[in-house]
Amino acid sequence: MKHFESTVTIMDIPFINTTRDEFVTHHLIPHLNRQQKCFVVTANPEIVMKARENDSYRQIIQAANYIVPDGVGILKAAQYQRQPLQERVTGYELTLDLLNYANEQGLSCYFLGAKEEINYKAVSEVKKTYPNITIAGHHHGYIDIEDETFAQSIKESQPDMIFVALGSPKQEQWIVKHKDKFDKGLFMGIGGVFDVLAGEVKRAPQMWVDLNLEWLYRLLKQPFRFKRILTVLEFMLRIYSRRY
């Protein structure tokens, strides 16, 4: 990873310390305008913990151009380290920012991931909301990340942005394995964002977000996420006990 003027390192993962607006305006848009490849990781405590437990995955995350703090736990950890991050930067909000910019500039986007019906719905909603975007292509997430031919077919569609919703670590593994084949493109792993775009999962009301309780809202709506909450708790315990 290229280290910029301001980063905060948490468990060996360097997070860029900026606001979402500044990140998009001063970092991502210049990459897009120059048609330079760019790899963005939106890292929450779960991703940091996976990177802690797996050396190869940590190296993949550290190879990103930018790692942004997607998760209240990351902000709390930085605060505890007395190196506060300016703002939480979520994959969902970044996706909307990038889609807005793509719509304004008439850029092309590729949408990889999720179940076939979710992928189709998400792309259909993008077409309605952002009519000036060129859909370079889309495909469900049940793929072999080793498939070179499939990656080549995406490259040939010449997308300006590639949104990869395979879940971690698979989405980051796919990006790092194949991005060197591409001549251009902003690559970003976005987890469950397609489910939200498709209307299958609702975001927490703004009040919950403002109170940093989005995690609780999602847990109440999706009790199966309980194991993920335990991972976040372990992350915070390690931060507070300095057992990295």
mmCIF file with all atom_site columns, N, CA, C and O in Angstrom, residues 20 24 29 32 92-107 109 126 129-133 161 163:
data_model
loop_
_atom_site.group_PDB
_atom_site.id
_atom_site.type_symbol
_atom_site.label_atom_id
_atom_site.label_alt_id
_atom_site.label_comp_id
_atom_site.label_asym_id
_atom_site.label_entity_id
_atom_site.label_seq_id
_atom_site.pdbx_PDB_ins_code
_atom_site.Cartn_x
_atom_site.Cartn_y
_atom_site.Cartn_z
_atom_site.occupancy
_atom_site.B_iso_or_equiv
_atom_site.pdbx_formal_charge
_atom_site.auth_seq_id
_atom_site.auth_comp_id
_atom_site.auth_asym_id
_atom_site.auth_atom_id
_atom_site.pdbx_PDB_model_num
ATOM 1   N N  . ARG A 1 20  ? -14.977 11.293 3.829   1.00 0.00 ? 20  ARG A N  1
ATOM 2   C CA . ARG A 1 20  ? -15.448 10.624 2.620   1.00 0.00 ? 20  ARG A CA 1
ATOM 3   C C  . ARG A 1 20  ? -15.404 11.559 1.414   1.00 0.00 ? 20  ARG A C  1
ATOM 4   O O  . ARG A 1 20  ? -14.940 11.181 0.334   1.00 0.00 ? 20  ARG A O  1
ATOM 5   N N  . VAL A 1 24  ? -13.075 10.906 -1.967  1.00 0.00 ? 24  VAL A N  1
ATOM 6   C CA . VAL A 1 24  ? -13.592 10.779 -3.327  1.00 0.00 ? 24  VAL A CA 1
ATOM 7   C C  . VAL A 1 24  ? -13.008 11.861 -4.221  1.00 0.00 ? 24  VAL A C  1
ATOM 8   O O  . VAL A 1 24  ? -12.513 11.579 -5.325  1.00 0.00 ? 24  VAL A O  1
ATOM 9   N N  . ILE A 1 29  ? -11.357 10.314 -7.678  1.00 0.00 ? 29  ILE A N  1
ATOM 10  C CA . ILE A 1 29  ? -11.656 10.971 -8.957  1.00 0.00 ? 29  ILE A CA 1
ATOM 11  C C  . ILE A 1 29  ? -10.398 11.214 -9.785  1.00 0.00 ? 29  ILE A C  1
ATOM 12  O O  . ILE A 1 29  ? -10.399 10.966 -11.002 1.00 0.00 ? 29  ILE A O  1
ATOM 13  N N  . LEU A 1 32  ? -9.566  8.058  -11.567 1.00 0.00 ? 32  LEU A N  1
ATOM 14  C CA . LEU A 1 32  ? -10.510 7.812  -12.661 1.00 0.00 ? 32  LEU A CA 1
ATOM 15  C C  . LEU A 1 32  ? -10.227 8.720  -13.844 1.00 0.00 ? 32  LEU A C  1
ATOM 16  O O  . LEU A 1 32  ? -10.243 8.277  -14.995 1.00 0.00 ? 32  LEU A O  1
ATOM 17  N N  . TYR A 1 92  ? -20.931 1.181  1.241   1.00 0.00 ? 92  TYR A N  1
ATOM 18  C CA . TYR A 1 92  ? -22.208 1.542  0.625   1.00 0.00 ? 92  TYR A CA 1
ATOM 19  C C  . TYR A 1 92  ? -22.204 2.994  0.168   1.00 0.00 ? 92  TYR A C  1
ATOM 20  O O  . TYR A 1 92  ? -22.567 3.304  -0.975  1.00 0.00 ? 92  TYR A O  1
ATOM 21  N N  . GLU A 1 93  ? -21.789 3.893  1.059   1.00 0.00 ? 93  GLU A N  1
ATOM 22  C CA . GLU A 1 93  ? -21.786 5.313  0.705   1.00 0.00 ? 93  GLU A CA 1
ATOM 23  C C  . GLU A 1 93  ? -20.768 5.618  -0.390  1.00 0.00 ? 93  GLU A C  1
ATOM 24  O O  . GLU A 1 93  ? -21.039 6.432  -1.285  1.00 0.00 ? 93  GLU A O  1
ATOM 25  N N  . LEU A 1 94  ? -19.609 4.972  -0.334  1.00 0.00 ? 94  LEU A N  1
ATOM 26  C CA . LEU A 1 94  ? -18.630 5.154  -1.399  1.00 0.00 ? 94  LEU A CA 1
ATOM 27  C C  . LEU A 1 94  ? -19.172 4.671  -2.743  1.00 0.00 ? 94  LEU A C  1
ATOM 28  O O  . LEU A 1 94  ? -18.948 5.303  -3.782  1.00 0.00 ? 94  LEU A O  1
ATOM 29  N N  . THR A 1 95  ? -19.885 3.555  -2.715  1.00 0.00 ? 95  THR A N  1
ATOM 30  C CA . THR A 1 95  ? -20.487 3.039  -3.946  1.00 0.00 ? 95  THR A CA 1
ATOM 31  C C  . THR A 1 95  ? -21.441 4.057  -4.545  1.00 0.00 ? 95  THR A C  1
ATOM 32  O O  . THR A 1 95  ? -21.405 4.333  -5.757  1.00 0.00 ? 95  THR A O  1
ATOM 33  N N  . LEU A 1 96  ? -22.292 4.651  -3.709  1.00 0.00 ? 96  LEU A N  1
ATOM 34  C CA . LEU A 1 96  ? -23.233 5.658  -4.211  1.00 0.00 ? 96  LEU A CA 1
ATOM 35  C C  . LEU A 1 96  ? -22.487 6.877  -4.757  1.00 0.00 ? 96  LEU A C  1
ATOM 36  O O  . LEU A 1 96  ? -22.861 7.425  -5.807  1.00 0.00 ? 96  LEU A O  1
ATOM 37  N N  . ASP A 1 97  ? -21.442 7.306  -4.054  1.00 0.00 ? 97  ASP A N  1
ATOM 38  C CA . ASP A 1 97  ? -20.646 8.437  -4.544  1.00 0.00 ? 97  ASP A CA 1
ATOM 39  C C  . ASP A 1 97  ? -20.055 8.141  -5.921  1.00 0.00 ? 97  ASP A C  1
ATOM 40  O O  . ASP A 1 97  ? -20.077 8.984  -6.828  1.00 0.00 ? 97  ASP A O  1
ATOM 41  N N  . LEU A 1 98  ? -19.518 6.938  -6.067  1.00 0.00 ? 98  LEU A N  1
ATOM 42  C CA . LEU A 1 98  ? -18.901 6.564  -7.336  1.00 0.00 ? 98  LEU A CA 1
ATOM 43  C C  . LEU A 1 98  ? -19.932 6.398  -8.446  1.00 0.00 ? 98  LEU A C  1
ATOM 44  O O  . LEU A 1 98  ? -19.681 6.775  -9.596  1.00 0.00 ? 98  LEU A O  1
ATOM 45  N N  . LEU A 1 99  ? -21.091 5.845  -8.116  1.00 0.00 ? 99  LEU A N  1
ATOM 46  C CA . LEU A 1 99  ? -22.153 5.740  -9.118  1.00 0.00 ? 99  LEU A CA 1
ATOM 47  C C  . LEU A 1 99  ? -22.634 7.115  -9.556  1.00 0.00 ? 99  LEU A C  1
ATOM 48  O O  . LEU A 1 99  ? -22.912 7.337  -10.747 1.00 0.00 ? 99  LEU A O  1
ATOM 49  N N  . ASN A 1 100 ? -22.728 8.038  -8.615  1.00 0.00 ? 100 ASN A N  1
ATOM 50  C CA . ASN A 1 100 ? -23.105 9.413  -8.969  1.00 0.00 ? 100 ASN A CA 1
ATOM 51  C C  . ASN A 1 100 ? -22.096 10.022 -9.933  1.00 0.00 ? 100 ASN A C  1
ATOM 52  O O  . ASN A 1 100 ? -22.469 10.669 -10.917 1.00 0.00 ? 100 ASN A O  1
ATOM 53  N N  . TYR A 1 101 ? -20.819 9.825  -9.623  1.00 0.00 ? 101 TYR A N  1
ATOM 54  C CA . TYR A 1 101 ? -19.781 10.383 -10.488 1.00 0.00 ? 101 TYR A CA 1
ATOM 55  C C  . TYR A 1 101 ? -19.801 9.702  -11.857 1.00 0.00 ? 101 TYR A C  1
ATOM 56  O O  . TYR A 1 101 ? -19.664 10.370 -12.894 1.00 0.00 ? 101 TYR A O  1
ATOM 57  N N  . ALA A 1 102 ? -19.968 8.391  -11.868 1.00 0.00 ? 102 ALA A N  1
ATOM 58  C CA . ALA A 1 102 ? -20.040 7.663  -13.139 1.00 0.00 ? 102 ALA A CA 1
ATOM 59  C C  . ALA A 1 102 ? -21.217 8.162  -13.975 1.00 0.00 ? 102 ALA A C  1
ATOM 60  O O  . ALA A 1 102 ? -21.110 8.285  -15.202 1.00 0.00 ? 102 ALA A O  1
ATOM 61  N N  . ASN A 1 103 ? -22.331 8.467  -13.309 1.00 0.00 ? 103 ASN A N  1
ATOM 62  C CA . ASN A 1 103 ? -23.513 8.971  -14.013 1.00 0.00 ? 103 ASN A CA 1
ATOM 63  C C  . ASN A 1 103 ? -23.245 10.358 -14.599 1.00 0.00 ? 103 ASN A C  1
ATOM 64  O O  . ASN A 1 103 ? -23.621 10.658 -15.740 1.00 0.00 ? 103 ASN A O  1
ATOM 65  N N  . GLU A 1 104 ? -22.567 11.202 -13.836 1.00 0.00 ? 104 GLU A N  1
ATOM 66  C CA . GLU A 1 104 ? -22.247 12.560 -14.302 1.00 0.00 ? 104 GLU A CA 1
ATOM 67  C C  . GLU A 1 104 ? -21.296 12.533 -15.491 1.00 0.00 ? 104 GLU A C  1
ATOM 68  O O  . GLU A 1 104 ? -21.416 13.351 -16.417 1.00 0.00 ? 104 GLU A O  1
ATOM 69  N N  . GLN A 1 105 ? -20.353 11.607 -15.472 1.00 0.00 ? 105 GLN A N  1
ATOM 70  C CA . GLN A 1 105 ? -19.295 11.567 -16.485 1.00 0.00 ? 105 GLN A CA 1
ATOM 71  C C  . GLN A 1 105 ? -19.545 10.549 -17.597 1.00 0.00 ? 105 GLN A C  1
ATOM 72  O O  . GLN A 1 105 ? -18.750 10.457 -18.535 1.00 0.00 ? 105 GLN A O  1
ATOM 73  N N  . GLY A 1 106 ? -20.616 9.775  -17.468 1.00 0.00 ? 106 GLY A N  1
ATOM 74  C CA . GLY A 1 106 ? -20.903 8.758  -18.471 1.00 0.00 ? 106 GLY A CA 1
ATOM 75  C C  . GLY A 1 106 ? -19.890 7.631  -18.481 1.00 0.00 ? 106 GLY A C  1
ATOM 76  O O  . GLY A 1 106 ? -19.517 7.106  -19.548 1.00 0.00 ? 106 GLY A O  1
ATOM 77  N N  . LEU A 1 107 ? -19.445 7.219  -17.285 1.00 0.00 ? 107 LEU A N  1
ATOM 78  C CA . LEU A 1 107 ? -18.458 6.150  -17.174 1.00 0.00 ? 107 LEU A CA 1
ATOM 79  C C  . LEU A 1 107 ? -19.134 4.777  -17.225 1.00 0.00 ? 107 LEU A C  1
ATOM 80  O O  . LEU A 1 107 ? -20.354 4.660  -17.118 1.00 0.00 ? 107 LEU A O  1
ATOM 81  N N  . CYS A 1 109 ? -19.392 0.745  -15.736 1.00 0.00 ? 109 CYS A N  1
ATOM 82  C CA . CYS A 1 109 ? -19.232 -0.019 -14.492 1.00 0.00 ? 109 CYS A CA 1
ATOM 83  C C  . CYS A 1 109 ? -19.540 -1.491 -14.737 1.00 0.00 ? 109 CYS A C  1
ATOM 84  O O  . CYS A 1 109 ? -20.443 -1.831 -15.505 1.00 0.00 ? 109 CYS A O  1
ATOM 85  N N  . VAL A 1 126 ? -29.682 0.269  -10.654 1.00 0.00 ? 126 VAL A N  1
ATOM 86  C CA . VAL A 1 126 ? -28.644 1.210  -11.091 1.00 0.00 ? 126 VAL A CA 1
ATOM 87  C C  . VAL A 1 126 ? -29.034 1.842  -12.422 1.00 0.00 ? 126 VAL A C  1
ATOM 88  O O  . VAL A 1 126 ? -28.902 3.062  -12.618 1.00 0.00 ? 126 VAL A O  1
ATOM 89  N N  . THR A 1 129 ? -31.752 4.495  -11.713 1.00 0.00 ? 129 THR A N  1
ATOM 90  C CA . THR A 1 129 ? -31.329 5.651  -10.916 1.00 0.00 ? 129 THR A CA 1
ATOM 91  C C  . THR A 1 129 ? -30.210 6.437  -11.578 1.00 0.00 ? 129 THR A C  1
ATOM 92  O O  . THR A 1 129 ? -30.121 7.659  -11.411 1.00 0.00 ? 129 THR A O  1
ATOM 93  N N  . TYR A 1 130 ? -29.369 5.731  -12.342 1.00 0.00 ? 130 TYR A N  1
ATOM 94  C CA . TYR A 1 130 ? -28.190 6.366  -12.957 1.00 0.00 ? 130 TYR A CA 1
ATOM 95  C C  . TYR A 1 130 ? -28.193 6.069  -14.460 1.00 0.00 ? 130 TYR A C  1
ATOM 96  O O  . TYR A 1 130 ? -27.393 5.265  -14.949 1.00 0.00 ? 130 TYR A O  1
ATOM 97  N N  . PRO A 1 131 ? -29.095 6.704  -15.194 1.00 0.00 ? 131 PRO A N  1
ATOM 98  C CA . PRO A 1 131 ? -29.294 6.329  -16.608 1.00 0.00 ? 131 PRO A CA 1
ATOM 99  C C  . PRO A 1 131 ? -28.110 6.614  -17.525 1.00 0.00 ? 131 PRO A C  1
ATOM 100 O O  . PRO A 1 131 ? -28.036 6.047  -18.620 1.00 0.00 ? 131 PRO A O  1
ATOM 101 N N  . ASN A 1 132 ? -27.177 7.454  -17.093 1.00 0.00 ? 132 ASN A N  1
ATOM 102 C CA . ASN A 1 132 ? -26.035 7.784  -17.960 1.00 0.00 ? 132 ASN A CA 1
ATOM 103 C C  . ASN A 1 132 ? -24.855 6.836  -17.788 1.00 0.00 ? 132 ASN A C  1
ATOM 104 O O  . ASN A 1 132 ? -23.851 6.963  -18.487 1.00 0.00 ? 132 ASN A O  1
ATOM 105 N N  . ILE A 1 133 ? -24.972 5.914  -16.835 1.00 0.00 ? 133 ILE A N  1
ATOM 106 C CA . ILE A 1 133 ? -23.900 4.923  -16.650 1.00 0.00 ? 133 ILE A CA 1
ATOM 107 C C  . ILE A 1 133 ? -23.988 3.867  -17.758 1.00 0.00 ? 133 ILE A C  1
ATOM 108 O O  . ILE A 1 133 ? -25.074 3.386  -18.097 1.00 0.00 ? 133 ILE A O  1
ATOM 109 N N  . MET A 1 161 ? -15.028 1.253  -13.591 1.00 0.00 ? 161 MET A N  1
ATOM 110 C CA . MET A 1 161 ? -15.161 0.824  -12.204 1.00 0.00 ? 161 MET A CA 1
ATOM 111 C C  . MET A 1 161 ? -15.611 -0.625 -12.160 1.00 0.00 ? 161 MET A C  1
ATOM 112 O O  . MET A 1 161 ? -16.468 -1.039 -12.945 1.00 0.00 ? 161 MET A O  1
ATOM 113 N N  . PHE A 1 163 ? -17.098 -3.177 -9.385  1.00 0.00 ? 163 PHE A N  1
ATOM 114 C CA . PHE A 1 163 ? -17.613 -3.396 -8.027  1.00 0.00 ? 163 PHE A CA 1
ATOM 115 C C  . PHE A 1 163 ? -17.687 -4.899 -7.790  1.00 0.00 ? 163 PHE A C  1
ATOM 116 O O  . PHE A 1 163 ? -18.396 -5.609 -8.506  1.00 0.00 ? 163 PHE A O  1
#
